[in-house]
Amino acid sequence: MTKTTQIVLLLGWIIGGLCRPGIAQDKPVLFTGKSPAEIYRIIHQARWNLDTDTVLACTSQRASVTKEQAYNQLMLERSKRPQSIKVLHVDIQDRMANVKIAGQRRDRETDQLFNSQGTVTFVQEDGTWRMRHEEWSPEVQEPAPPSERKTF
């Protein structure tokens, strides 16, 4: 490949938006027509896969987070993040939505189940729902089954 061809291809990528360093690629097909609950499920799966591009594409543009910061945050939260989630309720008012979620995770060391509930706030930006804020209640340890309880 000649130097001229390389320059033309590089310019095409830049002009076409295929090469934007430091900025998450938009994924309009993935999010178009999706409800806040569906988008949260996508975010949840992306977090477990450490897919920072998808997480950033689903996050409000007000949150100025770099890809490296997002990755570090995902790694930090990974051991406490629910492994399974269930959407309990969605409340949409105009361009804001609150999604109530129940989550459950199993502690790897003790094999105990922990339950928590969270509320995720979404805002509609350019016709797409994006996550603005997420808050979870403290975890509650699920009681052990009767067969595993110790008697004195």
PDB file of C-alpha atoms in Angstrom:
ATOM      1  CA  MET A   1       0.000   0.000   0.000  1.00  0.00           C
ATOM      2  CA  THR A   2       1.425   3.387  -0.984  1.00  0.00           C
ATOM      3  CA  LYS A   3       1.821   6.279   1.436  1.00  0.00           C
ATOM      4  CA  THR A   4      -0.857   8.245  -0.461  1.00  0.00           C
ATOM      5  CA  THR A   5      -3.348   5.371  -0.135  1.00  0.00           C
ATOM      6  CA  GLN A   6      -2.655   5.138   3.617  1.00  0.00           C
ATOM      7  CA  ILE A   7      -3.253   8.877   4.065  1.00  0.00           C
ATOM      8  CA  VAL A   8      -6.494   8.760   2.050  1.00  0.00           C
ATOM      9  CA  LEU A   9      -7.773   5.806   4.126  1.00  0.00           C
ATOM     10  CA  LEU A  10      -6.837   7.541   7.381  1.00  0.00           C
ATOM     11  CA  LEU A  11      -8.623  10.728   6.290  1.00  0.00           C
ATOM     12  CA  GLY A  12     -11.661   8.684   5.315  1.00  0.00           C
ATOM     13  CA  TRP A  13     -11.780   7.084   8.758  1.00  0.00           C
ATOM     14  CA  ILE A  14     -11.478  10.432  10.502  1.00  0.00           C
ATOM     15  CA  ILE A  15     -14.071  12.174   8.315  1.00  0.00           C
ATOM     16  CA  GLY A  16     -16.397   9.170   8.508  1.00  0.00           C
ATOM     17  CA  GLY A  17     -16.176   9.139  12.303  1.00  0.00           C
ATOM     18  CA  LEU A  18     -14.662   5.665  12.480  1.00  0.00           C
ATOM     19  CA  CYS A  19     -11.591   6.819  14.356  1.00  0.00           C
ATOM     20  CA  ARG A  20     -12.372   9.053  17.331  1.00  0.00           C
ATOM     21  CA  PRO A  21      -9.712   8.489  19.997  1.00  0.00           C
ATOM     22  CA  GLY A  22     -10.932   8.763  23.583  1.00  0.00           C
ATOM     23  CA  ILE A  23     -14.636   8.855  22.643  1.00  0.00           C
ATOM     24  CA  ALA A  24     -16.934   5.849  22.809  1.00  0.00           C
ATOM     25  CA  GLN A  25     -18.404   4.850  19.474  1.00  0.00           C
ATOM     26  CA  ASP A  26     -22.131   5.475  19.162  1.00  0.00           C
ATOM     27  CA  LYS A  27     -24.188   2.329  18.796  1.00  0.00           C
ATOM     28  CA  PRO A  28     -27.482   3.674  17.447  1.00  0.00           C
ATOM     29  CA  VAL A  29     -28.740   0.344  16.124  1.00  0.00           C
ATOM     30  CA  LEU A  30     -28.226  -1.246  19.527  1.00  0.00           C
ATOM     31  CA  PHE A  31     -30.255   1.397  21.382  1.00  0.00           C
ATOM     32  CA  THR A  32     -32.787   2.705  18.874  1.00  0.00           C
ATOM     33  CA  GLY A  33     -36.344   2.071  20.021  1.00  0.00           C
ATOM     34  CA  LYS A  34     -35.240   0.428  23.281  1.00  0.00           C
ATOM     35  CA  SER A  35     -36.929   1.169  26.607  1.00  0.00           C
ATOM     36  CA  PRO A  36     -34.907   2.263  29.657  1.00  0.00           C
ATOM     37  CA  ALA A  37     -35.351  -1.244  31.114  1.00  0.00           C
ATOM     38  CA  GLU A  38     -33.962  -2.874  27.962  1.00  0.00           C
ATOM     39  CA  ILE A  39     -31.028  -0.472  27.920  1.00  0.00           C
ATOM     40  CA  TYR A  40     -30.257  -1.209  31.578  1.00  0.00           C
ATOM     41  CA  ARG A  41     -30.122  -4.919  30.743  1.00  0.00           C
ATOM     42  CA  ILE A  42     -27.639  -4.092  27.965  1.00  0.00           C
ATOM     43  CA  ILE A  43     -25.566  -1.991  30.399  1.00  0.00           C
ATOM     44  CA  HIS A  44     -25.639  -4.783  32.993  1.00  0.00           C
ATOM     45  CA  GLN A  45     -24.322  -7.335  30.489  1.00  0.00           C
ATOM     46  CA  ALA A  46     -21.721  -4.873  29.145  1.00  0.00           C
ATOM     47  CA  ARG A  47     -20.409  -4.272  32.663  1.00  0.00           C
ATOM     48  CA  TRP A  48     -19.874  -7.982  33.247  1.00  0.00           C
ATOM     49  CA  ASN A  49     -18.115  -8.228  29.885  1.00  0.00           C
ATOM     50  CA  LEU A  50     -16.014  -5.118  30.710  1.00  0.00           C
ATOM     51  CA  ASP A  51     -17.332  -3.563  27.473  1.00  0.00           C
ATOM     52  CA  THR A  52     -16.544   0.084  28.218  1.00  0.00           C
ATOM     53  CA  ASP A  53     -17.612   1.258  24.752  1.00  0.00           C
ATOM     54  CA  THR A  54     -21.184   0.055  25.320  1.00  0.00           C
ATOM     55  CA  VAL A  55     -21.283   1.346  28.900  1.00  0.00           C
ATOM     56  CA  LEU A  56     -20.112   4.802  27.777  1.00  0.00           C
ATOM     57  CA  ALA A  57     -22.518   4.826  24.815  1.00  0.00           C
ATOM     58  CA  CYS A  58     -25.399   4.159  27.255  1.00  0.00           C
ATOM     59  CA  THR A  59     -24.306   6.831  29.728  1.00  0.00           C
ATOM     60  CA  SER A  60     -25.587  10.398  29.735  1.00  0.00           C
ATOM     61  CA  GLN A  61     -23.396  12.850  27.875  1.00  0.00           C
ATOM     62  CA  ARG A  62     -23.303  14.915  31.095  1.00  0.00           C
ATOM     63  CA  ALA A  63     -21.047  12.278  32.644  1.00  0.00           C
ATOM     64  CA  SER A  64     -17.621  13.140  31.283  1.00  0.00           C
ATOM     65  CA  VAL A  65     -15.851   9.848  31.911  1.00  0.00           C
ATOM     66  CA  THR A  66     -12.921   8.525  29.909  1.00  0.00           C
ATOM     67  CA  LYS A  67     -12.708   4.934  28.740  1.00  0.00           C
ATOM     68  CA  GLU A  68      -9.884   4.263  31.208  1.00  0.00           C
ATOM     69  CA  GLN A  69     -11.883   5.718  34.120  1.00  0.00           C
ATOM     70  CA  ALA A  70     -14.903   3.606  33.132  1.00  0.00           C
ATOM     71  CA  TYR A  71     -12.770   0.437  33.001  1.00  0.00           C
ATOM     72  CA  ASN A  72     -11.219   1.142  36.414  1.00  0.00           C
ATOM     73  CA  GLN A  73     -14.671   1.746  37.911  1.00  0.00           C
ATOM     74  CA  LEU A  74     -16.024  -1.494  36.419  1.00  0.00           C
ATOM     75  CA  MET A  75     -13.126  -3.473  37.904  1.00  0.00           C
ATOM     76  CA  LEU A  76     -13.580  -1.805  41.302  1.00  0.00           C
ATOM     77  CA  GLU A  77     -17.335  -2.547  41.460  1.00  0.00           C
ATOM     78  CA  ARG A  78     -17.235  -6.006  39.928  1.00  0.00           C
ATOM     79  CA  SER A  79     -17.112  -8.051  43.149  1.00  0.00           C
ATOM     80  CA  LYS A  80     -20.125  -6.205  44.647  1.00  0.00           C
ATOM     81  CA  ARG A  81     -22.260  -5.806  41.516  1.00  0.00           C
ATOM     82  CA  PRO A  82     -25.353  -8.035  41.262  1.00  0.00           C
ATOM     83  CA  GLN A  83     -24.821 -10.959  38.913  1.00  0.00           C
ATOM     84  CA  SER A  84     -28.498 -11.271  38.100  1.00  0.00           C
ATOM     85  CA  ILE A  85     -31.061  -8.502  37.888  1.00  0.00           C
ATOM     86  CA  LYS A  86     -34.815  -8.203  37.542  1.00  0.00           C
ATOM     87  CA  VAL A  87     -36.634  -5.032  36.511  1.00  0.00           C
ATOM     88  CA  LEU A  88     -39.417  -4.407  39.031  1.00  0.00           C
ATOM     89  CA  HIS A  89     -40.954  -1.147  37.805  1.00  0.00           C
ATOM     90  CA  VAL A  90     -40.431   1.559  35.180  1.00  0.00           C
ATOM     91  CA  ASP A  91     -41.766   5.096  35.615  1.00  0.00           C
ATOM     92  CA  ILE A  92     -41.446   7.350  32.549  1.00  0.00           C
ATOM     93  CA  GLN A  93     -42.329  11.022  32.762  1.00  0.00           C
ATOM     94  CA  ASP A  94     -41.545  13.144  29.723  1.00  0.00           C
ATOM     95  CA  ARG A  95     -37.798  12.763  29.032  1.00  0.00           C
ATOM     96  CA  MET A  96     -36.897  11.211  32.414  1.00  0.00           C
ATOM     97  CA  ALA A  97     -37.315   7.604  33.539  1.00  0.00           C
ATOM     98  CA  ASN A  98     -36.725   5.759  36.797  1.00  0.00           C
ATOM     99  CA  VAL A  99     -36.161   2.024  36.684  1.00  0.00           C
ATOM    100  CA  LYS A 100     -36.479   0.039  39.925  1.00  0.00           C
ATOM    101  CA  ILE A 101     -34.309  -3.087  39.906  1.00  0.00           C
ATOM    102  CA  ALA A 102     -33.738  -6.080  42.195  1.00  0.00           C
ATOM    103  CA  GLY A 103     -30.302  -7.642  42.108  1.00  0.00           C
ATOM    104  CA  GLN A 104     -28.709 -10.763  43.490  1.00  0.00           C
ATOM    105  CA  ARG A 105     -25.111 -11.875  43.770  1.00  0.00           C
ATOM    106  CA  ARG A 106     -23.367 -14.891  45.247  1.00  0.00           C
ATOM    107  CA  ASP A 107     -20.275 -14.268  47.346  1.00  0.00           C
ATOM    108  CA  ARG A 108     -17.441 -16.402  45.970  1.00  0.00           C
ATOM    109  CA  GLU A 109     -15.786 -16.991  49.342  1.00  0.00           C
ATOM    110  CA  THR A 110     -18.829 -17.840  51.491  1.00  0.00           C
ATOM    111  CA  ASP A 111     -21.258 -18.974  48.757  1.00  0.00           C
ATOM    112  CA  GLN A 112     -23.926 -16.800  50.458  1.00  0.00           C
ATOM    113  CA  LEU A 113     -26.576 -14.984  48.428  1.00  0.00           C
ATOM    114  CA  PHE A 114     -26.946 -11.226  48.794  1.00  0.00           C
ATOM    115  CA  ASN A 115     -29.985  -9.241  47.629  1.00  0.00           C
ATOM    116  CA  SER A 116     -30.244  -5.518  46.962  1.00  0.00           C
ATOM    117  CA  GLN A 117     -32.508  -3.082  45.167  1.00  0.00           C
ATOM    118  CA  GLY A 118     -31.548  -0.168  43.007  1.00  0.00           C
ATOM    119  CA  THR A 119     -33.015   2.793  41.207  1.00  0.00           C
ATOM    120  CA  VAL A 120     -31.568   3.905  37.889  1.00  0.00           C
ATOM    121  CA  THR A 121     -32.408   7.292  36.402  1.00  0.00           C
ATOM    122  CA  PHE A 122     -32.411   7.674  32.632  1.00  0.00           C
ATOM    123  CA  VAL A 123     -32.689  10.809  30.526  1.00  0.00           C
ATOM    124  CA  GLN A 124     -33.638  10.945  26.865  1.00  0.00           C
ATOM    125  CA  GLU A 125     -30.844  12.559  24.822  1.00  0.00           C
ATOM    126  CA  ASP A 126     -31.182  12.868  21.058  1.00  0.00           C
ATOM    127  CA  GLY A 127     -34.060  10.386  21.102  1.00  0.00           C
ATOM    128  CA  THR A 128     -32.098   7.696  22.989  1.00  0.00           C
ATOM    129  CA  TRP A 129     -32.423   6.757  26.653  1.00  0.00           C
ATOM    130  CA  ARG A 130     -29.133   7.125  28.511  1.00  0.00           C
ATOM    131  CA  MET A 131     -28.295   6.351  32.113  1.00  0.00           C
ATOM    132  CA  ARG A 132     -27.709   9.421  34.275  1.00  0.00           C
ATOM    133  CA  HIS A 133     -27.596   8.054  37.822  1.00  0.00           C
ATOM    134  CA  GLU A 134     -27.653   4.725  39.629  1.00  0.00           C
ATOM    135  CA  GLU A 135     -28.162   4.082  43.336  1.00  0.00           C
ATOM    136  CA  TRP A 136     -28.335   0.759  45.178  1.00  0.00           C
ATOM    137  CA  SER A 137     -29.540  -0.083  48.693  1.00  0.00           C
ATOM    138  CA  PRO A 138     -27.199  -1.902  51.084  1.00  0.00           C
ATOM    139  CA  GLU A 139     -27.050  -5.628  50.478  1.00  0.00           C
ATOM    140  CA  VAL A 140     -29.087  -7.990  52.627  1.00  0.00           C
ATOM    141  CA  GLN A 141     -27.759 -11.486  53.186  1.00  0.00           C
ATOM    142  CA  GLU A 142     -30.272 -14.157  52.302  1.00  0.00           C
ATOM    143  CA  PRO A 143     -30.794 -16.650  55.156  1.00  0.00           C
ATOM    144  CA  ALA A 144     -29.174 -20.043  54.700  1.00  0.00           C
ATOM    145  CA  PRO A 145     -31.544 -22.922  53.889  1.00  0.00           C
ATOM    146  CA  PRO A 146     -32.635 -24.928  56.994  1.00  0.00           C
ATOM    147  CA  SER A 147     -30.344 -27.825  56.060  1.00  0.00           C
ATOM    148  CA  GLU A 148     -27.295 -25.532  56.245  1.00  0.00           C
ATOM    149  CA  ARG A 149     -28.165 -23.773  59.534  1.00  0.00           C
ATOM    150  CA  LYS A 150     -26.005 -24.657  62.514  1.00  0.00           C
ATOM    151  CA  THR A 151     -27.749 -25.730  65.685  1.00  0.00           C
ATOM    152  CA  PHE A 152     -26.176 -25.467  69.082  1.00  0.00           C
TER     153      PHE A 152
END
